[in-house]
Coordinates of C-alpha atoms and ligand atoms in Angstrom, one line a residue:
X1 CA 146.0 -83.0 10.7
X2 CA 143.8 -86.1 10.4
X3 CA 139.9 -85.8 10.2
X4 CA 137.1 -88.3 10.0
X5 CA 135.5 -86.5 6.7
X6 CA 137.1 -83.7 4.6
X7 CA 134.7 -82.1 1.9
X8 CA 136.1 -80.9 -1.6
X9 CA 133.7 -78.0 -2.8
X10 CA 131.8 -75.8 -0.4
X11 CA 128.9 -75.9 -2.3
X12 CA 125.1 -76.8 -1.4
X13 CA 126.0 -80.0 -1.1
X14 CA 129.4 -79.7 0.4
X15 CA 128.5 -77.5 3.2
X16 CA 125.2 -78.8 4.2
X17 CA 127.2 -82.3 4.2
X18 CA 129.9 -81.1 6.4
X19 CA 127.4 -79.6 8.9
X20 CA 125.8 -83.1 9.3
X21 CA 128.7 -84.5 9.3
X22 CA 129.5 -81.9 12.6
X23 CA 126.5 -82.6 14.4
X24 CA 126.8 -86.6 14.2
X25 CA 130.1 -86.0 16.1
X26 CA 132.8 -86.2 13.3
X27 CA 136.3 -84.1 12.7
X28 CA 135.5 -82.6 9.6
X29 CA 137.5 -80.0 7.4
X30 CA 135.9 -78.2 4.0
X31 CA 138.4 -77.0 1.1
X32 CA 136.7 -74.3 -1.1
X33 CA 139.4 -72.9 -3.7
X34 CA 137.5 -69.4 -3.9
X35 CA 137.4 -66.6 -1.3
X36 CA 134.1 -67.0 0.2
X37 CA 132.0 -70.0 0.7
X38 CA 128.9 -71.3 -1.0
X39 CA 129.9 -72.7 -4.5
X40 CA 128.1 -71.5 -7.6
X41 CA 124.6 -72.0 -6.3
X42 CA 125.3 -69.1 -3.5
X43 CA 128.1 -66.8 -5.3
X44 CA 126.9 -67.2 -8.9
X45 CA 124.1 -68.9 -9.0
X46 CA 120.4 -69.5 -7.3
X47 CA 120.6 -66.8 -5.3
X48 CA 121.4 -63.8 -7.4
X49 CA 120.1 -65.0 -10.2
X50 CA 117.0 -65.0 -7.9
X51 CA 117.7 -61.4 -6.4
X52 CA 118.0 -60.0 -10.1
X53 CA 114.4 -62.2 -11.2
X54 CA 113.4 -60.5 -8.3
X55 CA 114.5 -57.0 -9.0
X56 CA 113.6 -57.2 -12.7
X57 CA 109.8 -58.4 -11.9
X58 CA 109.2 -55.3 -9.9
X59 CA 110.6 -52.8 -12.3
X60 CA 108.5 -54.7 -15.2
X61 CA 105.3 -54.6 -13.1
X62 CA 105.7 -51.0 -12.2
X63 CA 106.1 -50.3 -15.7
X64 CA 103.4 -52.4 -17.0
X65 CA 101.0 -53.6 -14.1
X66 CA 100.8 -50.6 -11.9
X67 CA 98.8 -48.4 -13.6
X68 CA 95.8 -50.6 -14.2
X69 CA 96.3 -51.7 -10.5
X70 CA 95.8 -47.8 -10.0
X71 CA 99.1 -46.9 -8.7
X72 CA 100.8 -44.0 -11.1
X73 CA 104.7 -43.7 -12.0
X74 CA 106.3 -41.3 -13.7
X75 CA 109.7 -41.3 -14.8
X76 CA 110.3 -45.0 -13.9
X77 CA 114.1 -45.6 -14.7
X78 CA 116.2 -48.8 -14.0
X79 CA 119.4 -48.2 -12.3
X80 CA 121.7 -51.5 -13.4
X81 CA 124.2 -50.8 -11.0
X82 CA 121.7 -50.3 -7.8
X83 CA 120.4 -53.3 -9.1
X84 CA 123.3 -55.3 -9.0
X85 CA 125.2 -53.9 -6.0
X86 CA 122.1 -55.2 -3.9
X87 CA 122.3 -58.6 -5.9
X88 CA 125.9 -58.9 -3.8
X89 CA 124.7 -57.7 -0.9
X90 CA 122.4 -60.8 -1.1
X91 CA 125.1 -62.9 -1.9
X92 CA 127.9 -61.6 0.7
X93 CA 125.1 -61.8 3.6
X94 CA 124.5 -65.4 1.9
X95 CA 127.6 -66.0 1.8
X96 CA 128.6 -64.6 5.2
X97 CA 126.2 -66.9 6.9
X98 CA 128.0 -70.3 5.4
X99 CA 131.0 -69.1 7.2
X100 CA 129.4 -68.4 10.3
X101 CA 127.4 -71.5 10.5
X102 CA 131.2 -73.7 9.5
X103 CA 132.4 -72.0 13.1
X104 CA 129.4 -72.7 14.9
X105 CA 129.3 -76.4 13.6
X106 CA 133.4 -76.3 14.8
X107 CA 134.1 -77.2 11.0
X108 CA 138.2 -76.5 9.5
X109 CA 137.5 -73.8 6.7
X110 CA 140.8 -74.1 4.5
X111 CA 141.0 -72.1 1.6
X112 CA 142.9 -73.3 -1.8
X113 CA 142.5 -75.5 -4.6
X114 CA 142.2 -79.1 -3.0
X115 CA 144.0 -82.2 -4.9
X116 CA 144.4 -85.7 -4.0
X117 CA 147.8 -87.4 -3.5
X118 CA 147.3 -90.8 -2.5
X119 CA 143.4 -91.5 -1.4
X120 CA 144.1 -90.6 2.2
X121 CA 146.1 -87.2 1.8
X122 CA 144.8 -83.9 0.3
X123 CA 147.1 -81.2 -0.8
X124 CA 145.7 -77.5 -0.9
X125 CA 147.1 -75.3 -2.6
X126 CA 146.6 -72.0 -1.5
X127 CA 146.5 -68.4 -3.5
X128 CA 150.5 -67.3 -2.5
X129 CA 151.6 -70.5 -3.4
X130 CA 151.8 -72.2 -0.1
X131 CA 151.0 -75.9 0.2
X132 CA 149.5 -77.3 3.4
X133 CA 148.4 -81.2 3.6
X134 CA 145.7 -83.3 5.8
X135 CA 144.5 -86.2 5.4
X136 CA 141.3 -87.8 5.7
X137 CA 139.5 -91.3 6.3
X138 CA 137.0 -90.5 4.5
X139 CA 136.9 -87.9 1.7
X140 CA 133.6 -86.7 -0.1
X141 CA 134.0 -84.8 -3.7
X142 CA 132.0 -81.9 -4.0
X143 CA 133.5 -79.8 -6.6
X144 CA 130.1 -79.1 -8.7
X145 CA 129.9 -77.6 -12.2
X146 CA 131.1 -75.4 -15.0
X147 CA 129.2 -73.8 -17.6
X148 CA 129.6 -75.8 -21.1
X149 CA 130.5 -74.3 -24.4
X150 CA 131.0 -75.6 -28.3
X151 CA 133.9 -75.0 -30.2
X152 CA 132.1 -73.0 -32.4
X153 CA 130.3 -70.7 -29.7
X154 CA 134.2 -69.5 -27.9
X155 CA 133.5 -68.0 -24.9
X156 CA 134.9 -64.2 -24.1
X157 CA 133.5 -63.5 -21.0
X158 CA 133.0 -59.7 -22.6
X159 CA 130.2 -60.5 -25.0
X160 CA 130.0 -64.1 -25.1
X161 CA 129.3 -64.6 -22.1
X162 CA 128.2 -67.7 -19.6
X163 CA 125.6 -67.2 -16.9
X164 CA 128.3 -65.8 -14.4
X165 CA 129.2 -62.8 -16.3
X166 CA 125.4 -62.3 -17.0
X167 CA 124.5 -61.7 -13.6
X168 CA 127.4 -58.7 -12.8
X169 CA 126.8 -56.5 -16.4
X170 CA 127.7 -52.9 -16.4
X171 CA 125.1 -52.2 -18.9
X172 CA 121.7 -53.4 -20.1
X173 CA 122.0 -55.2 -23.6
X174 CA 119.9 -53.8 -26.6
X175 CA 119.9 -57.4 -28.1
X176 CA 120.3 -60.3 -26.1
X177 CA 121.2 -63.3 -28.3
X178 CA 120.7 -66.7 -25.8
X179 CA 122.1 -69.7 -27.1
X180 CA 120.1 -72.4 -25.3
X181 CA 116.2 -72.2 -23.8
X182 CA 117.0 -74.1 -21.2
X183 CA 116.7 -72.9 -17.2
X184 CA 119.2 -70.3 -17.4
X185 CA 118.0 -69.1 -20.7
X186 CA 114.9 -69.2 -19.5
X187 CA 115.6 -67.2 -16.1
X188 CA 118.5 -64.7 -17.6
X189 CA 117.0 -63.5 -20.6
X190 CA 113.4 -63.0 -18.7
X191 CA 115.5 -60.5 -16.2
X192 CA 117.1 -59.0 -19.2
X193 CA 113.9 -59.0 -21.4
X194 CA 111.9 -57.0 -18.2
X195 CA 114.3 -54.5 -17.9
X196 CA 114.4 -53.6 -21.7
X197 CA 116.9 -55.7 -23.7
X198 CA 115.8 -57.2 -27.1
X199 CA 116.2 -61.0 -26.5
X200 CA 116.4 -63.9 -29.0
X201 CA 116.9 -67.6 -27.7
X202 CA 118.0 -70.1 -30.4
X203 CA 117.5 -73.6 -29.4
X204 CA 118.6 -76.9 -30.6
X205 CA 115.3 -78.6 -29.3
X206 CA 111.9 -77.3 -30.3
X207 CA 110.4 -75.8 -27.3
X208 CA 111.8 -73.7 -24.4
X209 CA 112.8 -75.9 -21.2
X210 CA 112.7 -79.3 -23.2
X211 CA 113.2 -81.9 -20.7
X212 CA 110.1 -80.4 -18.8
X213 CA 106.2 -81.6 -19.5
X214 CA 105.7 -80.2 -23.2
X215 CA 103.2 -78.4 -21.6
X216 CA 105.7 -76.3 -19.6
X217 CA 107.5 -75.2 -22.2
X218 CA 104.8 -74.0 -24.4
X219 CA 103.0 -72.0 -21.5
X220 CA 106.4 -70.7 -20.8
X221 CA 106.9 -69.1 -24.6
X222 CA 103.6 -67.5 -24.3
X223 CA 104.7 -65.6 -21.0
X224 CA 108.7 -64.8 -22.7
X225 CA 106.7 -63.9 -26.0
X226 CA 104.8 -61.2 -24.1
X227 CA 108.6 -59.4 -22.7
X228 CA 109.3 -59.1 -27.0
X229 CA 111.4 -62.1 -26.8
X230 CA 112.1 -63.9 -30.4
X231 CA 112.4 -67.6 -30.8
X232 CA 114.5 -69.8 -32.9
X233 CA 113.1 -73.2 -32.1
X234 CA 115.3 -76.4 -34.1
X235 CA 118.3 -74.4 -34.9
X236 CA 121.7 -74.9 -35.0
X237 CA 124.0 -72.3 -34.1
X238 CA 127.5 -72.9 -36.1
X239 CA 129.4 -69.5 -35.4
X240 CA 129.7 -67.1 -32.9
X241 CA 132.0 -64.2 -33.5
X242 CA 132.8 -61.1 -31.3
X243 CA 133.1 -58.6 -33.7
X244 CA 134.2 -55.8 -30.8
X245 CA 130.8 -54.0 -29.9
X246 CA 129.0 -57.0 -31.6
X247 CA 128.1 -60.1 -31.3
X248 CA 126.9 -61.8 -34.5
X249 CA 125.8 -65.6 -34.2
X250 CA 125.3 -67.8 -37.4
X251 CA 122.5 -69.8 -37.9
X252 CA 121.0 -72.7 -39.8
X253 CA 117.9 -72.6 -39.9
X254 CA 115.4 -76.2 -40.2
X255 CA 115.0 -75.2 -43.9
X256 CA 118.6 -75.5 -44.0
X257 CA 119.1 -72.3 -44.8
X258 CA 121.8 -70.3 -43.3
X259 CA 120.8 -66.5 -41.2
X260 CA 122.7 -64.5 -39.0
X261 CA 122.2 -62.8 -36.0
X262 CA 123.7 -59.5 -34.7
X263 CA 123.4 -58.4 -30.7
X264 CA 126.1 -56.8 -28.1
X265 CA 125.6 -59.7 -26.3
X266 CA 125.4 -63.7 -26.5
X267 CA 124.8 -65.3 -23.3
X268 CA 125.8 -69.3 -24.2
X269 CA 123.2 -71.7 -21.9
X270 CA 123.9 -74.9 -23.4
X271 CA 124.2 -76.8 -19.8
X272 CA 127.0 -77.5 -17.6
X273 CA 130.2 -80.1 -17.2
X274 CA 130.8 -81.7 -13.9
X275 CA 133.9 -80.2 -12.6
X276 CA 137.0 -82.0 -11.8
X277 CA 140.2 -80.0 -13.0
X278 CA 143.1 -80.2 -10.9
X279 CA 142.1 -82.6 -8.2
X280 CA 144.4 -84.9 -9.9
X281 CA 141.8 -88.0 -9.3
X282 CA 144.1 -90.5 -11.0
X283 CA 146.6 -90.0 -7.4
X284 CA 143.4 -91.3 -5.5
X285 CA 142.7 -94.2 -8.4
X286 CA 138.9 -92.2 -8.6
X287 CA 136.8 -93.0 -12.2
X288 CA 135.3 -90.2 -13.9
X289 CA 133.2 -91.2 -17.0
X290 CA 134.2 -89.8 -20.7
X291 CA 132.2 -86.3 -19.6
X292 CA 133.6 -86.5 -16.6
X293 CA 131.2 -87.5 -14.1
X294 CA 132.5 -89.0 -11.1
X295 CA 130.8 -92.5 -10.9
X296 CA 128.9 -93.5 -7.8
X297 CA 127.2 -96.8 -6.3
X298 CA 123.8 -96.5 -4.7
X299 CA 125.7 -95.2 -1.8
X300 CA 127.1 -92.4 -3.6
X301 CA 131.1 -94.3 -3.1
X302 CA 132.9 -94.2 -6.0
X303 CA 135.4 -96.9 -6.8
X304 CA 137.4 -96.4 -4.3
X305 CA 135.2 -97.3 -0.6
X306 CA 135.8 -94.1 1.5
X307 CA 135.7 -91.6 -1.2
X308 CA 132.0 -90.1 -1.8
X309 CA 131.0 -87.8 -3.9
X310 CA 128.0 -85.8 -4.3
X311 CA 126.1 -82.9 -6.4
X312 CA 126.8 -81.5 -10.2
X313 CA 129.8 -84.4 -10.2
X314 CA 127.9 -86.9 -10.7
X315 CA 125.2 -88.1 -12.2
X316 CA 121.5 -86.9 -11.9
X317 CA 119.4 -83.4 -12.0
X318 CA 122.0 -80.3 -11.4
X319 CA 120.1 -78.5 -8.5
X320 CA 121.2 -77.2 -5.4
X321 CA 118.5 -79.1 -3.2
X322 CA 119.6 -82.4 -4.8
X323 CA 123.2 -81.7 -3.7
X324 CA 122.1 -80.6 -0.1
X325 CA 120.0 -84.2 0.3
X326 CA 123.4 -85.9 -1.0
X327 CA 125.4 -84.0 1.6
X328 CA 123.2 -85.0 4.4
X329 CA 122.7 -88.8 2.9
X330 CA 126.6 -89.6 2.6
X331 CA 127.0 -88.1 6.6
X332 CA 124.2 -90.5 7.9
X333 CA 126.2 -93.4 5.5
X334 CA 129.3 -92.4 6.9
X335 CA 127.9 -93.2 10.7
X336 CA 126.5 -96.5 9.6
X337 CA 122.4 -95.3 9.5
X338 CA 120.6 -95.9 6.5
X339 CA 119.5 -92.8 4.8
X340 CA 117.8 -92.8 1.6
X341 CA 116.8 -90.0 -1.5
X342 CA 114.0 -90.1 -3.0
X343 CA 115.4 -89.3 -6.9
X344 CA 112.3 -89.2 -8.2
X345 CA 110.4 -86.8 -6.3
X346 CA 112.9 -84.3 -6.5
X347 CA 110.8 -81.4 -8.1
X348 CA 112.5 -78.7 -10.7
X349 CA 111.5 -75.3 -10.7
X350 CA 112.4 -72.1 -13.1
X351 CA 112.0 -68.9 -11.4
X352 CA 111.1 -66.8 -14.3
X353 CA 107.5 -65.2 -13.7
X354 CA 105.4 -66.9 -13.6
X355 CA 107.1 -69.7 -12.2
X356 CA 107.2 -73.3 -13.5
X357 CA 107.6 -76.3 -11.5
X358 CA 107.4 -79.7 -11.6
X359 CA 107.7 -83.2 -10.1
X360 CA 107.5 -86.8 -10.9
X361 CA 106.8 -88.6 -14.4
X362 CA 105.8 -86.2 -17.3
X363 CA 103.3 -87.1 -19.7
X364 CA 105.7 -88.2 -21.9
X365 CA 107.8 -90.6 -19.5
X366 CA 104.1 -92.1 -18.4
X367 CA 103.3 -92.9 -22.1
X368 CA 107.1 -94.1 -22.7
X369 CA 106.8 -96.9 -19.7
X370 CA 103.4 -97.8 -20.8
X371 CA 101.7 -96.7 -17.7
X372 CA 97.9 -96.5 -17.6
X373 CA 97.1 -92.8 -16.8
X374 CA 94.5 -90.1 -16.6
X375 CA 95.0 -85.9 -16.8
X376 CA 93.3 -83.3 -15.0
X377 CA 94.4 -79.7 -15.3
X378 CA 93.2 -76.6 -14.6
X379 CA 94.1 -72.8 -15.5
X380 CA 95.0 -69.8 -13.0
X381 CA 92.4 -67.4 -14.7
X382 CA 89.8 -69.7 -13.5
X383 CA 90.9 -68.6 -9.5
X384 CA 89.9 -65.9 -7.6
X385 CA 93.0 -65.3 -6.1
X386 CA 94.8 -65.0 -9.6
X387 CA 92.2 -62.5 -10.6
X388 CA 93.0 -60.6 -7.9
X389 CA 96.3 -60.2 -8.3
X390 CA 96.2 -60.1 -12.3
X391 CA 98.4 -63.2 -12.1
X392 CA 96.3 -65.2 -14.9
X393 CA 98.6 -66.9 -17.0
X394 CA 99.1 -71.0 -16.3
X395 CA 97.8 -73.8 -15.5
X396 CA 98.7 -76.9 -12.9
X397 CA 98.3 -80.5 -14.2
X398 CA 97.7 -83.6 -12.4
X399 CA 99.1 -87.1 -13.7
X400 CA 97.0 -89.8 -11.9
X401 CA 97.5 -93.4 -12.4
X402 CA 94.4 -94.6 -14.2
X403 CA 93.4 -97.7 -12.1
X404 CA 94.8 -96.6 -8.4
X405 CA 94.6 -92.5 -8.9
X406 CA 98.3 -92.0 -7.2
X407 CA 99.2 -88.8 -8.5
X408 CA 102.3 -89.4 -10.8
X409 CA 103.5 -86.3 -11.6
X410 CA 102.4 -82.4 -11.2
X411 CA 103.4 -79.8 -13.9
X412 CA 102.3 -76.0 -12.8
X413 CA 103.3 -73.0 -14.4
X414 CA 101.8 -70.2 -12.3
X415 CA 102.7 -67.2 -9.9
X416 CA 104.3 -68.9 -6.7
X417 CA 104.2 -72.5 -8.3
X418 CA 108.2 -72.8 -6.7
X419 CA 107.0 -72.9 -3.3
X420 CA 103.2 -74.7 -4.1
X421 CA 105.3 -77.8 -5.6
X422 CA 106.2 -78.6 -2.2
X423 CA 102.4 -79.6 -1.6
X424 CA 102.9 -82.1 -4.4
X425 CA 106.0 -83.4 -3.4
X426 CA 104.8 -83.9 -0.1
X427 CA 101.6 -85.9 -1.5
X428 CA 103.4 -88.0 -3.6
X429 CA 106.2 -88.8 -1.3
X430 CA 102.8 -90.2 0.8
X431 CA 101.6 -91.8 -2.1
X432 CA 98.5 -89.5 -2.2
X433 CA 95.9 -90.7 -4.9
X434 CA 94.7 -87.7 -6.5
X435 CA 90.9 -87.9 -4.9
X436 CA 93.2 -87.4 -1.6
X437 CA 94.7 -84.5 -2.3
X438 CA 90.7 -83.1 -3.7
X439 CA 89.2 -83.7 -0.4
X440 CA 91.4 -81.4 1.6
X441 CA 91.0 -78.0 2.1
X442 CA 92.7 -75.4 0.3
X443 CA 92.4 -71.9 1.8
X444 CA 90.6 -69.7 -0.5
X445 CA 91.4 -67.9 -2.0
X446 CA 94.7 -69.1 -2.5
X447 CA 96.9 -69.6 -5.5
X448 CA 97.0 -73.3 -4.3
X449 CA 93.0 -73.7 -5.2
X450 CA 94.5 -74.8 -8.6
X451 CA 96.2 -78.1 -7.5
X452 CA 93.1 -78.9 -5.7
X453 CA 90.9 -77.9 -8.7
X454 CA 93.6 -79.8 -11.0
X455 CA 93.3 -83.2 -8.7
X456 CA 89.4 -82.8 -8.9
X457 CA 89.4 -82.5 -12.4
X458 CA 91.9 -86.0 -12.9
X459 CA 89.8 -87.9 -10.0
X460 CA 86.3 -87.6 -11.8
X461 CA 86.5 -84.7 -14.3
X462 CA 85.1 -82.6 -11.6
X463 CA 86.5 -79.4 -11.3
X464 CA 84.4 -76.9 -9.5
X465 CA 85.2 -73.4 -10.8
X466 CA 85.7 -74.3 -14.9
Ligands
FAD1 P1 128.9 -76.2 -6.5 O1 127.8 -75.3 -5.9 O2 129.3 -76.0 -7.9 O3 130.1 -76.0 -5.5 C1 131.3 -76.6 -5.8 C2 132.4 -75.8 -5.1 O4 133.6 -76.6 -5.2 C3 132.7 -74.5 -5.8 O5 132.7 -73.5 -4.8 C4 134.1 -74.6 -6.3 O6 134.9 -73.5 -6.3 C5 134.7 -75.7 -5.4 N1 135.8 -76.4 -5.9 C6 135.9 -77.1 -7.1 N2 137.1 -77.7 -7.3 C7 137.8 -77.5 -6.1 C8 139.0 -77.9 -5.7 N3 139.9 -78.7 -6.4 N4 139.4 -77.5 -4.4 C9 138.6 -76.7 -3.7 N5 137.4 -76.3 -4.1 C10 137.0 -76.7 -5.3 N6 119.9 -74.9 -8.6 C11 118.7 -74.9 -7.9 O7 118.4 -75.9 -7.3 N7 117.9 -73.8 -7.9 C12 118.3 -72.7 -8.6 O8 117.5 -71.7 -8.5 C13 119.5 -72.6 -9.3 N8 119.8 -71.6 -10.0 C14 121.0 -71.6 -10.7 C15 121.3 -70.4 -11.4 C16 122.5 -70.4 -12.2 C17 122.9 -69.2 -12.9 C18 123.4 -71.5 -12.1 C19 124.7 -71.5 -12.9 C20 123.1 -72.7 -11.4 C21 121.9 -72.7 -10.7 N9 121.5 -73.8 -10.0 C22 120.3 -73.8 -9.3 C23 122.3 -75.0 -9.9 C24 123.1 -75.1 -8.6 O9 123.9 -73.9 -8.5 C25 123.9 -76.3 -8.5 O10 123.2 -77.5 -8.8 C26 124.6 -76.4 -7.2 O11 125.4 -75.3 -6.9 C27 125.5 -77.7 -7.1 O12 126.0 -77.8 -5.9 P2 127.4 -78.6 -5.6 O13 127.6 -78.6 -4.1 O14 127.4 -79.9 -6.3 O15 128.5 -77.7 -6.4
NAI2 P1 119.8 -76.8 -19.5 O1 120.2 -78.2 -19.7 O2 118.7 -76.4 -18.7 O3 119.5 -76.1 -20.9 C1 120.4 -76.1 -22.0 C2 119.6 -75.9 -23.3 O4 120.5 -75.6 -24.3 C3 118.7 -77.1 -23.7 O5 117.4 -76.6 -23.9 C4 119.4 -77.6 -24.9 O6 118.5 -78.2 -25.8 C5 120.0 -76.4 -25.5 N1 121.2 -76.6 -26.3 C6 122.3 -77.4 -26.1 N2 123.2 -77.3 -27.0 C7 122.7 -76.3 -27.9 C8 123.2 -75.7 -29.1 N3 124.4 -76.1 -29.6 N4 122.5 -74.8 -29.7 C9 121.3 -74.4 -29.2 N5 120.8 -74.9 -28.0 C10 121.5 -75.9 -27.4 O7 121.2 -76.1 -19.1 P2 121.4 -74.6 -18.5 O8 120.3 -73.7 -18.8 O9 122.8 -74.2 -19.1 O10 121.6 -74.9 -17.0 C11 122.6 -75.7 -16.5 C12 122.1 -76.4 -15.2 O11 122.0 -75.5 -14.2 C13 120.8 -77.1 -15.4 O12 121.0 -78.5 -15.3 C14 120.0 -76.7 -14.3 O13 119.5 -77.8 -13.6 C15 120.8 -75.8 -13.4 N6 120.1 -74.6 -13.2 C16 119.0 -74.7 -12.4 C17 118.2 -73.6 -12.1 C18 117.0 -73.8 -11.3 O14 116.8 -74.8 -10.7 N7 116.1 -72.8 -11.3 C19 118.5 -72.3 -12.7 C20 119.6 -72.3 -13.5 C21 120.4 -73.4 -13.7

C-alpha cells in the first residue's frame, strides 16, 4: 500500500497532523505501537493527570474549604480506586474519540511498532509477530517521549516509580519522596499531597519549576508548603534503593553533608528523552543528536527531504499543544502553503491549584538579552472575584518593553490562570502594548480583572484596586 503521508506516533502531534493531512486531500496511514490511540499526552499523560488534579482538588476542598464556605461533611473518605477507575474512563472516552475521528477523517489506523527500511518503506511489526509493509512519500516521526532516569535513581516501576505508574496506584503513599520539582513533580505530588500522602521533592535547582519566571516558582512553594509538603532545594540525590516496602533515597545535602530519606514511594521527575528505539533510523539515513533528538530544519525536515518529524523528538518545549501546531504545520508544508509557529508565544502551564502559567520572555531572559523593560504585577487577594471564591493566593505579572510598552511576557499563578493565558497569548501574538490590553474591559468580577490590573500597573503604575 502506498500513501502520500504515513505518521509514526499517534500522539498530539501525530494525530492532529494526520487529520490535516486528511482534510487537504492526502492518503494517509498512522502506526501507533500501543492498543489505543493518543500517545502519552492522552493514555498517560495530560489528561489523567488532569482528571486525578481534578479529583484530588475537590476531595481537598471538601476537607478543608467547605466548612468555612458553610457546607458540612462528615465522614469524608477518599476512595483511590473510584478515583482512578473514573481517571480511565476519561482516558478510554479520550481515547475512543481519536479512533473515531481517524475513521471519519478516512485515515489507515495500523497497529504495531513501526520501523524504517529504506526511507520510503515502513515495516510494522505487529503484537503476534506478523509483519506487514507500506510505504510512504512522505513520512513524519512522531514517536514522542520517555520518562528519564540516572543510574543511581533505577527505576522499579513498584516503588520507584515514573509518572505513568503514579497515575494508576492501588494505594495512597504515606511518604511520597519526588525526585525532581519540575511540572510533573509539581502536578503528581500536589494530587498525592491533597489526598493525604506525606510528600518531599528534592531538587537539583533551587526552586520548584526552574525554568519558569522565579516568581512562579516561589508562589508555587507557598501553595505545596500549605498540603505539608517538604522541600530539598540544591540537592543531589546519589542513591535510591527499594528496600521492599521502602524506598530510602540518599542525599547530599549543599553543606555537603550526606542524609537519607525513607518513603514507600519515589516518584523520579527528572524530565524526559525523546524516543526513538526500534525505528531503526540508520535504514532511513535519519540524524538523531547524542540525546537523541531527531534534528529538524525550520521546516521541521530532517536530513533526509521527505521525512518530518514533530513533537517530544525534537527539539523545543515538551507539550502537547506544541506537538499539535507541528502536526498541522508539516500537513500545510507538505501541500506547498506556508504555515508558520509562533515558538515563542507558546505559553506553559502547571495544573496544580492554583494554576501557573506563563508566556513569552521571563524576567530573567529580558535582563539576559539586555532589553529595556518595565513590571507591573498584581495579586488575586486584591480581586473581588477571588475573594469570593477564597481563591487568594497569586499574582499575574506583566513584562512590558520600557520604551514601546509591548507586553513581553505574562507570568500568573492563580485559580484558572491555564485558560486566562490564552488572553495573553492572544495579545502578544497582536503585539498588544500593555496600555492596550488596560483599556479593555474585563468583566467584573472576573478572575481575569488581574491581567488588566497587572497591565495597568506596568503602563503607568496605575492599578486601580491595590
Ligand atoms: P507522544 O504523545 O509521546 O506520542 C508518541 C506515540 O508514538 C506514542 O503513542 C508511542 O507509543 C508511539 N510510538 C513510539 N514509537 C513508535 C513506533 N516505533 N511505532 C509505532 N508507534 C510508536 N503536555 C501538555 O501540553 N499539557 C499537559 O497537561 C501535559 N501533561 C503531562 C503529564 C504527564 C504525566 C506527562 C508524562 C506528560 C504531559 N505533557 C503535557 C506532555 C505531553 O504528553 C507531550 O508533550 C505530548 O504527548 C507529546 O506529543 P507527541 O505527539 O510528540 O508524542
Ligand atoms: P521537568 O524538566 O519539568 O522537571 C524536571 C526537574 O527535575 C527539574 O526541575 C530539574 O532541575 C530536576 N532534576 C533533574 N535532575 C535531577 C536530579 N538528579 N535530582 C534532583 N532533581 C533533578 O521534567 P518533568 O517534570 O519530568 O516533565 C517532563 C516533561 O513533560 C516536561 O518537559 C513538561 O513539559 C512535560 N509535562 C508538561 C506538563 C504540563 O504542560 N502541564 C505536565 C507534565 C509534564
Amino acid at each position: 500500500m502506498e500513501y502520500d503521508v504515513i505518521f509514526i506516533g499517534s500522539g498530539p502531534g501525530g494525530y492532529t497532523g494526520a487529520i490535516r493531512c486528511a482534510q487537504l486531500g492526502l492518503k494517509t496511514a498512522i502506526i501507533e505501537k500501543y492498543p489505543t490511540l493518543g500517545g502519552t499526552c492522552l493514555n498517560v499523560g495530560c489528561i489523567p493527570s488532569k482528571a486525578l488534579l481534578d479529583s484530588s482538588e475537590h476531595y481537598y476542598n471538601a476537607a478543608h474549604t467547605f466548612a468555612e464556605h458553610g457546607i458540612k461533611l462528615n465522614d469524608l473518605q477518599v476512595d483511590l480506586a473510584q478515583m482512578i477507575k473514573r481517571k480511565q474512563e476519561v482516558v478510554d472516552q479520550t481515547t475512543k474519540g481519536i479512533a473515531f475521528l481517524m475513521k471519519k477523517n478516512k485515515i489507515d489506523e495500523l497497529h504495531g511498532v513501526g520501523s524504517f527500511v529504506d526511507p520510503h518503506t515502513i515495516k510494522i511489526t505487529k503484537e503476534d509477530g506478523s509483519e506487514q509493509t507500506i510505504t510512504g512519500k512522505n513520512i513524519v516521526i512522531a514517536t514522542g517521549s520517555k520518562p528519564m532516569s540516572f543510574p543511581s535513581m533505577p527505576l522499579d516501576k513498584k516503588r520507584v516509580i515514573t509518572s505513568t505508574e503514579a497515575l494508576a496506584l492501588s494505594e495512597i503513599p504515606k511518604h511520597l519522596i519526588v525526585i525532581g520539582a519540575g511540572v510533573i513533580g509539581a502536578e503528581l505530588g500536589s494530587v498525592y499531597a491533597r489526598i493525604g500522602s506525606k510528600v518531599s521533592f528534592v531538587e537539583f535547582a533551587d526552586s520548584m519549576i526552574p525554568t519558569m519566571d522565579k516568581t512562579l516558582g516561589k508562589e508555587l512553594q507557598k501553595v505545596v508548603k500549605k498540603l505539608g509538603a517538604d522541600f530539598y532545594f540544591n540537592h543531589k540525590v546519589t542513591k535510591v534503593e527499594n528496600k521492599g516496602d521502602e524506598v530510602l533515597v540518599s542525599i547530599d545535602t549543599p553543606k555537603g553533608e550526606q542524609i537519607t530519606l525513607t518513603g514507600d514511594y519515589c516518584l523520579v521527575s527528572v524530565g524526559r528523552r525523546p524516543y526513538t528505539d526500534g525505528l531503526n533510523l540508520e535504514a532511513a539515513g535519519v540524524k538523531a543528536d547524542e540525546r537523541g533528538k531527531v534534528e529538524v530544519d525550520k521546516y521541521l525536515r530532517t536530513n533526509v527531504p521527505h521525512i518530518y518529524a514533530l513533537g517530544d523528538v525534537i527539539r523545543g518545549a515538551m507539550l502537547a499543544h506544541k506537538a499539535e501546531e507541528e502536526g498541522t504545520f508539516i500537513a500545510e508544508v507538505i501541500v506547498g502553503q506556508k504555515p508558520h509557529i509562533h515558538y515563542h508565544l507558546i505559553p506553559g502551564v502547571v495544573y496544580t491549584w492554583p494554576e501557573v502559567a506563563s508566556v513569552g520572555y521571563t524576567e530573567d531572559e529580558i535582563k539576559k538579552e539586555g532589553i529595556p523593560y518595565k513590571v507591573g504585577s498584581f495579586p488575586f487577594k486584591a480581586l473581588g472575584r477571588a475573594r469570593a471564591s477564597m481563591d487568594i493566593d497569586g499574582l499575574v505579572k506583566v513584562l512590558a518593553h520600557k520604551e514601546t510598552d509591548e507586553i513581553l511576557g505574562v507570568h500568573m499563578i492563580g485559580a484558572r490562570a491555564a485558560d486566562m493565558i490564552a488572553e495573553a497569548v492572544t495579545a502578544m501574538e497582536f503585539r498588544a502594548s500593555a496600555e492596550d490590553v488596560s483599556r479593555m474591559s474585563h468583566a467584573h468580577p472576573t478572575f481575569t480583572e488581574a491581567f488588566k490590573e497587572a497591565c495597568l500597573a506596568a503602563t503607568d503604575n496605575r492599578a486601580i484596586n491595590m
